[in-house]
Amino acid sequence: MTAPDVDGLVPEDIPHLEHAIRLAYVARDRGDHPFGAILVAPDGTIIEGLNSVETERDPTGHAETNLVRAASAALPSAVVAASTLYTSTEPCAMCASAIYWAVIPRVVYALGEDELIRIVRVHTSEPTLDLPSREVFARGGRETIVIGPVALPGAAAVHEEFWTGERA
């Protein structure tokens, strides 16, 4: 596991990450994969996104892609481009690309992709993609600030409970 990069983490980030983790539990409890994300605009407006892979039968229905669609529909692009995205789990390559194209400048996540892969591979044959979001963002023409993983209660537990079928 790589060392966490939490430079730039501020106290206000923690409640937003906890909100994203709560949404992961909501997604899990409705039958979707346990991922949740929020976008926080500079004025405090919050847009939520939940995974909908199972309920919508859409393999692209990840929390972050759903969030990018919702935020882009609800907010002017300049506001989206000045916001922070918080997510329960590090964005996959597809989600990182959507975040990049939406010009979201800052991403903060709880559970790291490497830890998620460990959990999923131990418990299921669900496909995984070992491509950290920082690598995806690094290939772009502008900087995306990435902060995480941030160790928070529940971030790993929601996945352990989902992939093993053992719910607390």
PDB file of C-alpha atoms in Angstrom:
ATOM      1  CA  MET A   1       0.000   0.000   0.000  1.00  0.00           C
ATOM      2  CA  THR A   2       1.315   3.439  -0.882  1.00  0.00           C
ATOM      3  CA  ALA A   3       1.702   6.127   1.741  1.00  0.00           C
ATOM      4  CA  PRO A   4      -1.312   8.435   2.023  1.00  0.00           C
ATOM      5  CA  ASP A   5      -0.975  11.837   0.433  1.00  0.00           C
ATOM      6  CA  VAL A   6      -3.028  13.990   2.742  1.00  0.00           C
ATOM      7  CA  ASP A   7      -1.134  17.234   2.152  1.00  0.00           C
ATOM      8  CA  GLY A   8      -3.751  19.898   1.670  1.00  0.00           C
ATOM      9  CA  LEU A   9      -6.389  18.122   3.779  1.00  0.00           C
ATOM     10  CA  VAL A  10      -8.288  20.668   5.863  1.00  0.00           C
ATOM     11  CA  PRO A  11     -10.636  20.009   8.793  1.00  0.00           C
ATOM     12  CA  GLU A  12     -13.700  20.930   6.677  1.00  0.00           C
ATOM     13  CA  ASP A  13     -12.894  17.999   4.366  1.00  0.00           C
ATOM     14  CA  ILE A  14     -13.661  15.334   6.973  1.00  0.00           C
ATOM     15  CA  PRO A  15     -17.448  15.909   7.285  1.00  0.00           C
ATOM     16  CA  HIS A  16     -17.739  15.913   3.489  1.00  0.00           C
ATOM     17  CA  LEU A  17     -15.874  12.605   3.241  1.00  0.00           C
ATOM     18  CA  GLU A  18     -18.114  11.175   5.954  1.00  0.00           C
ATOM     19  CA  HIS A  19     -21.136  12.325   3.904  1.00  0.00           C
ATOM     20  CA  ALA A  20     -19.761  10.449   0.867  1.00  0.00           C
ATOM     21  CA  ILE A  21     -19.252   7.315   2.983  1.00  0.00           C
ATOM     22  CA  ARG A  22     -22.850   7.540   4.250  1.00  0.00           C
ATOM     23  CA  LEU A  23     -23.981   7.665   0.609  1.00  0.00           C
ATOM     24  CA  ALA A  24     -21.949   4.507  -0.081  1.00  0.00           C
ATOM     25  CA  TYR A  25     -24.009   2.767   2.604  1.00  0.00           C
ATOM     26  CA  VAL A  26     -27.216   4.088   0.997  1.00  0.00           C
ATOM     27  CA  ALA A  27     -26.120   2.726  -2.394  1.00  0.00           C
ATOM     28  CA  ARG A  28     -25.217  -0.624  -0.836  1.00  0.00           C
ATOM     29  CA  ASP A  29     -28.492  -0.859   1.060  1.00  0.00           C
ATOM     30  CA  ARG A  30     -30.518  -0.299  -2.126  1.00  0.00           C
ATOM     31  CA  GLY A  31     -28.614  -3.064  -3.925  1.00  0.00           C
ATOM     32  CA  ASP A  32     -25.879  -1.136  -5.711  1.00  0.00           C
ATOM     33  CA  HIS A  33     -22.129  -1.265  -5.312  1.00  0.00           C
ATOM     34  CA  PRO A  34     -21.063   0.677  -2.187  1.00  0.00           C
ATOM     35  CA  PHE A  35     -19.796   3.970  -3.565  1.00  0.00           C
ATOM     36  CA  GLY A  36     -20.926   7.513  -2.827  1.00  0.00           C
ATOM     37  CA  ALA A  37     -19.668  10.951  -3.793  1.00  0.00           C
ATOM     38  CA  ILE A  38     -20.532  14.606  -3.342  1.00  0.00           C
ATOM     39  CA  LEU A  39     -19.525  17.828  -5.040  1.00  0.00           C
ATOM     40  CA  VAL A  40     -19.224  20.889  -2.820  1.00  0.00           C
ATOM     41  CA  ALA A  41     -19.450  24.221  -4.627  1.00  0.00           C
ATOM     42  CA  PRO A  42     -17.728  27.352  -3.299  1.00  0.00           C
ATOM     43  CA  ASP A  43     -21.058  28.676  -1.939  1.00  0.00           C
ATOM     44  CA  GLY A  44     -21.632  25.425  -0.010  1.00  0.00           C
ATOM     45  CA  THR A  45     -24.109  23.885  -2.450  1.00  0.00           C
ATOM     46  CA  ILE A  46     -23.841  20.093  -2.319  1.00  0.00           C
ATOM     47  CA  ILE A  47     -24.709  17.725  -5.147  1.00  0.00           C
ATOM     48  CA  GLU A  48     -24.842  13.987  -4.349  1.00  0.00           C
ATOM     49  CA  GLY A  49     -24.008  10.955  -6.450  1.00  0.00           C
ATOM     50  CA  LEU A  50     -24.556   7.285  -5.713  1.00  0.00           C
ATOM     51  CA  ASN A  51     -23.548   4.180  -7.585  1.00  0.00           C
ATOM     52  CA  SER A  52     -26.371   2.846  -9.776  1.00  0.00           C
ATOM     53  CA  VAL A  53     -24.641  -0.026 -11.588  1.00  0.00           C
ATOM     54  CA  GLU A  54     -27.149  -2.644 -10.425  1.00  0.00           C
ATOM     55  CA  THR A  55     -30.396  -0.681 -10.076  1.00  0.00           C
ATOM     56  CA  GLU A  56     -30.000   1.036 -13.458  1.00  0.00           C
ATOM     57  CA  ARG A  57     -28.184  -1.916 -15.076  1.00  0.00           C
ATOM     58  CA  ASP A  58     -25.530   0.541 -16.272  1.00  0.00           C
ATOM     59  CA  PRO A  59     -21.866  -0.430 -15.883  1.00  0.00           C
ATOM     60  CA  THR A  60     -20.931   3.270 -16.171  1.00  0.00           C
ATOM     61  CA  GLY A  61     -23.250   4.232 -13.304  1.00  0.00           C
ATOM     62  CA  HIS A  62     -20.464   4.835 -10.811  1.00  0.00           C
ATOM     63  CA  ALA A  63     -21.026   7.379  -8.057  1.00  0.00           C
ATOM     64  CA  GLU A  64     -18.575   9.869  -9.527  1.00  0.00           C
ATOM     65  CA  THR A  65     -19.856   9.666 -13.110  1.00  0.00           C
ATOM     66  CA  ASN A  66     -23.420  10.044 -11.857  1.00  0.00           C
ATOM     67  CA  LEU A  67     -22.273  12.981  -9.758  1.00  0.00           C
ATOM     68  CA  VAL A  68     -20.513  14.676 -12.690  1.00  0.00           C
ATOM     69  CA  ARG A  69     -23.700  14.360 -14.764  1.00  0.00           C
ATOM     70  CA  ALA A  70     -25.884  15.729 -11.941  1.00  0.00           C
ATOM     71  CA  ALA A  71     -23.531  18.597 -11.095  1.00  0.00           C
ATOM     72  CA  SER A  72     -23.110  19.569 -14.742  1.00  0.00           C
ATOM     73  CA  ALA A  73     -26.904  19.687 -15.147  1.00  0.00           C
ATOM     74  CA  ALA A  74     -27.495  21.653 -11.931  1.00  0.00           C
ATOM     75  CA  LEU A  75     -24.615  24.123 -11.830  1.00  0.00           C
ATOM     76  CA  PRO A  76     -22.877  26.462 -14.278  1.00  0.00           C
ATOM     77  CA  SER A  77     -19.629  24.966 -15.588  1.00  0.00           C
ATOM     78  CA  ALA A  78     -17.605  27.734 -13.906  1.00  0.00           C
ATOM     79  CA  VAL A  79     -19.035  26.695 -10.528  1.00  0.00           C
ATOM     80  CA  VAL A  80     -18.285  23.010 -11.156  1.00  0.00           C
ATOM     81  CA  ALA A  81     -14.736  24.040 -12.114  1.00  0.00           C
ATOM     82  CA  ALA A  82     -14.315  25.768  -8.740  1.00  0.00           C
ATOM     83  CA  SER A  83     -15.703  22.909  -6.629  1.00  0.00           C
ATOM     84  CA  THR A  84     -14.277  19.965  -4.699  1.00  0.00           C
ATOM     85  CA  LEU A  85     -15.355  16.368  -5.266  1.00  0.00           C
ATOM     86  CA  TYR A  86     -15.382  14.077  -2.233  1.00  0.00           C
ATOM     87  CA  THR A  87     -15.708  10.349  -2.678  1.00  0.00           C
ATOM     88  CA  SER A  88     -15.899   7.341  -0.417  1.00  0.00           C
ATOM     89  CA  THR A  89     -13.357   5.460  -2.541  1.00  0.00           C
ATOM     90  CA  GLU A  90     -10.619   6.557  -4.929  1.00  0.00           C
ATOM     91  CA  PRO A  91     -12.075   7.186  -8.396  1.00  0.00           C
ATOM     92  CA  CYS A  92     -11.468   4.495 -11.002  1.00  0.00           C
ATOM     93  CA  ALA A  93      -9.926   5.398 -14.370  1.00  0.00           C
ATOM     94  CA  MET A  94     -13.347   6.021 -15.944  1.00  0.00           C
ATOM     95  CA  CYS A  95     -14.471   8.262 -13.094  1.00  0.00           C
ATOM     96  CA  ALA A  96     -11.158  10.122 -12.949  1.00  0.00           C
ATOM     97  CA  SER A  97     -11.548  10.845 -16.657  1.00  0.00           C
ATOM     98  CA  ALA A  98     -15.081  12.191 -16.133  1.00  0.00           C
ATOM     99  CA  ILE A  99     -13.823  14.364 -13.270  1.00  0.00           C
ATOM    100  CA  TYR A 100     -11.000  15.628 -15.477  1.00  0.00           C
ATOM    101  CA  TRP A 101     -13.322  16.486 -18.383  1.00  0.00           C
ATOM    102  CA  ALA A 102     -15.663  18.292 -15.973  1.00  0.00           C
ATOM    103  CA  VAL A 103     -12.639  20.431 -14.959  1.00  0.00           C
ATOM    104  CA  ILE A 104     -13.125  19.672 -11.258  1.00  0.00           C
ATOM    105  CA  PRO A 105      -9.866  20.896  -9.719  1.00  0.00           C
ATOM    106  CA  ARG A 106      -9.759  19.022  -6.398  1.00  0.00           C
ATOM    107  CA  VAL A 107     -10.600  15.437  -5.397  1.00  0.00           C
ATOM    108  CA  VAL A 108     -10.536  14.074  -1.840  1.00  0.00           C
ATOM    109  CA  TYR A 109     -11.124  10.373  -1.201  1.00  0.00           C
ATOM    110  CA  ALA A 110     -11.275   8.009   1.768  1.00  0.00           C
ATOM    111  CA  LEU A 111     -10.492   4.398   0.752  1.00  0.00           C
ATOM    112  CA  GLY A 112      -7.593   3.903  -1.647  1.00  0.00           C
ATOM    113  CA  GLU A 113      -7.945   1.973  -4.886  1.00  0.00           C
ATOM    114  CA  ASP A 114      -5.212  -0.431  -3.802  1.00  0.00           C
ATOM    115  CA  GLU A 115      -7.126  -1.330  -0.639  1.00  0.00           C
ATOM    116  CA  LEU A 116     -10.382  -1.714  -2.578  1.00  0.00           C
ATOM    117  CA  ILE A 117      -8.687  -4.125  -4.977  1.00  0.00           C
ATOM    118  CA  ARG A 118      -7.436  -6.146  -2.024  1.00  0.00           C
ATOM    119  CA  ILE A 119     -10.955  -6.374  -0.587  1.00  0.00           C
ATOM    120  CA  VAL A 120     -12.650  -7.214  -3.883  1.00  0.00           C
ATOM    121  CA  ARG A 121     -10.092  -9.781  -4.996  1.00  0.00           C
ATOM    122  CA  VAL A 122     -10.318 -11.621  -1.702  1.00  0.00           C
ATOM    123  CA  HIS A 123     -14.102 -11.878  -1.769  1.00  0.00           C
ATOM    124  CA  THR A 124     -15.328 -12.045  -5.362  1.00  0.00           C
ATOM    125  CA  SER A 125     -14.445 -12.403  -9.003  1.00  0.00           C
ATOM    126  CA  GLU A 126     -15.597  -8.825  -9.733  1.00  0.00           C
ATOM    127  CA  PRO A 127     -13.200  -7.275 -12.255  1.00  0.00           C
ATOM    128  CA  THR A 128     -10.872  -4.586 -10.982  1.00  0.00           C
ATOM    129  CA  LEU A 129      -8.587  -2.137 -12.745  1.00  0.00           C
ATOM    130  CA  ASP A 130      -5.297  -1.285 -11.069  1.00  0.00           C
ATOM    131  CA  LEU A 131      -4.838   2.277 -12.322  1.00  0.00           C
ATOM    132  CA  PRO A 132      -4.625   4.922  -9.579  1.00  0.00           C
ATOM    133  CA  SER A 133      -6.481   8.173 -10.213  1.00  0.00           C
ATOM    134  CA  ARG A 134      -3.291  10.191  -9.798  1.00  0.00           C
ATOM    135  CA  GLU A 135      -1.875   8.420 -12.857  1.00  0.00           C
ATOM    136  CA  VAL A 136      -4.964   9.266 -14.917  1.00  0.00           C
ATOM    137  CA  PHE A 137      -4.904  12.924 -13.842  1.00  0.00           C
ATOM    138  CA  ALA A 138      -1.139  13.162 -14.458  1.00  0.00           C
ATOM    139  CA  ARG A 139      -1.740  12.417 -18.157  1.00  0.00           C
ATOM    140  CA  GLY A 140      -3.910  15.530 -18.536  1.00  0.00           C
ATOM    141  CA  GLY A 141      -2.938  19.029 -19.505  1.00  0.00           C
ATOM    142  CA  ARG A 142      -3.915  20.661 -16.218  1.00  0.00           C
ATOM    143  CA  GLU A 143      -3.372  19.906 -12.560  1.00  0.00           C
ATOM    144  CA  THR A 144      -5.975  18.081 -10.532  1.00  0.00           C
ATOM    145  CA  ILE A 145      -5.262  18.152  -6.810  1.00  0.00           C
ATOM    146  CA  VAL A 146      -5.765  14.690  -5.303  1.00  0.00           C
ATOM    147  CA  ILE A 147      -5.872  14.117  -1.559  1.00  0.00           C
ATOM    148  CA  GLY A 148      -6.121  10.642  -0.131  1.00  0.00           C
ATOM    149  CA  PRO A 149      -6.433   8.053   1.045  1.00  0.00           C
ATOM    150  CA  VAL A 150      -7.890   9.485   4.236  1.00  0.00           C
ATOM    151  CA  ALA A 151      -8.453   6.778   6.848  1.00  0.00           C
ATOM    152  CA  LEU A 152     -12.022   7.056   8.106  1.00  0.00           C
ATOM    153  CA  PRO A 153     -14.272   4.547   9.871  1.00  0.00           C
ATOM    154  CA  GLY A 154     -16.717   2.923   7.493  1.00  0.00           C
ATOM    155  CA  ALA A 155     -14.778   3.495   4.273  1.00  0.00           C
ATOM    156  CA  ALA A 156     -13.441  -0.066   4.164  1.00  0.00           C
ATOM    157  CA  ALA A 157     -16.256  -1.609   6.228  1.00  0.00           C
ATOM    158  CA  VAL A 158     -18.952  -0.788   3.666  1.00  0.00           C
ATOM    159  CA  HIS A 159     -16.953  -2.730   1.079  1.00  0.00           C
ATOM    160  CA  GLU A 160     -16.049  -5.645   3.336  1.00  0.00           C
ATOM    161  CA  GLU A 161     -19.725  -6.020   4.225  1.00  0.00           C
ATOM    162  CA  PHE A 162     -20.833  -5.788   0.593  1.00  0.00           C
ATOM    163  CA  TRP A 163     -18.349  -8.093  -1.067  1.00  0.00           C
ATOM    164  CA  THR A 164     -18.631 -10.766   1.656  1.00  0.00           C
ATOM    165  CA  GLY A 165     -22.411 -10.460   1.949  1.00  0.00           C
ATOM    166  CA  GLU A 166     -22.055  -9.928   5.703  1.00  0.00           C
ATOM    167  CA  ARG A 167     -23.944  -6.811   6.687  1.00  0.00           C
ATOM    168  CA  ALA A 168     -23.553  -5.185  10.080  1.00  0.00           C
TER     169      ALA A 168
END
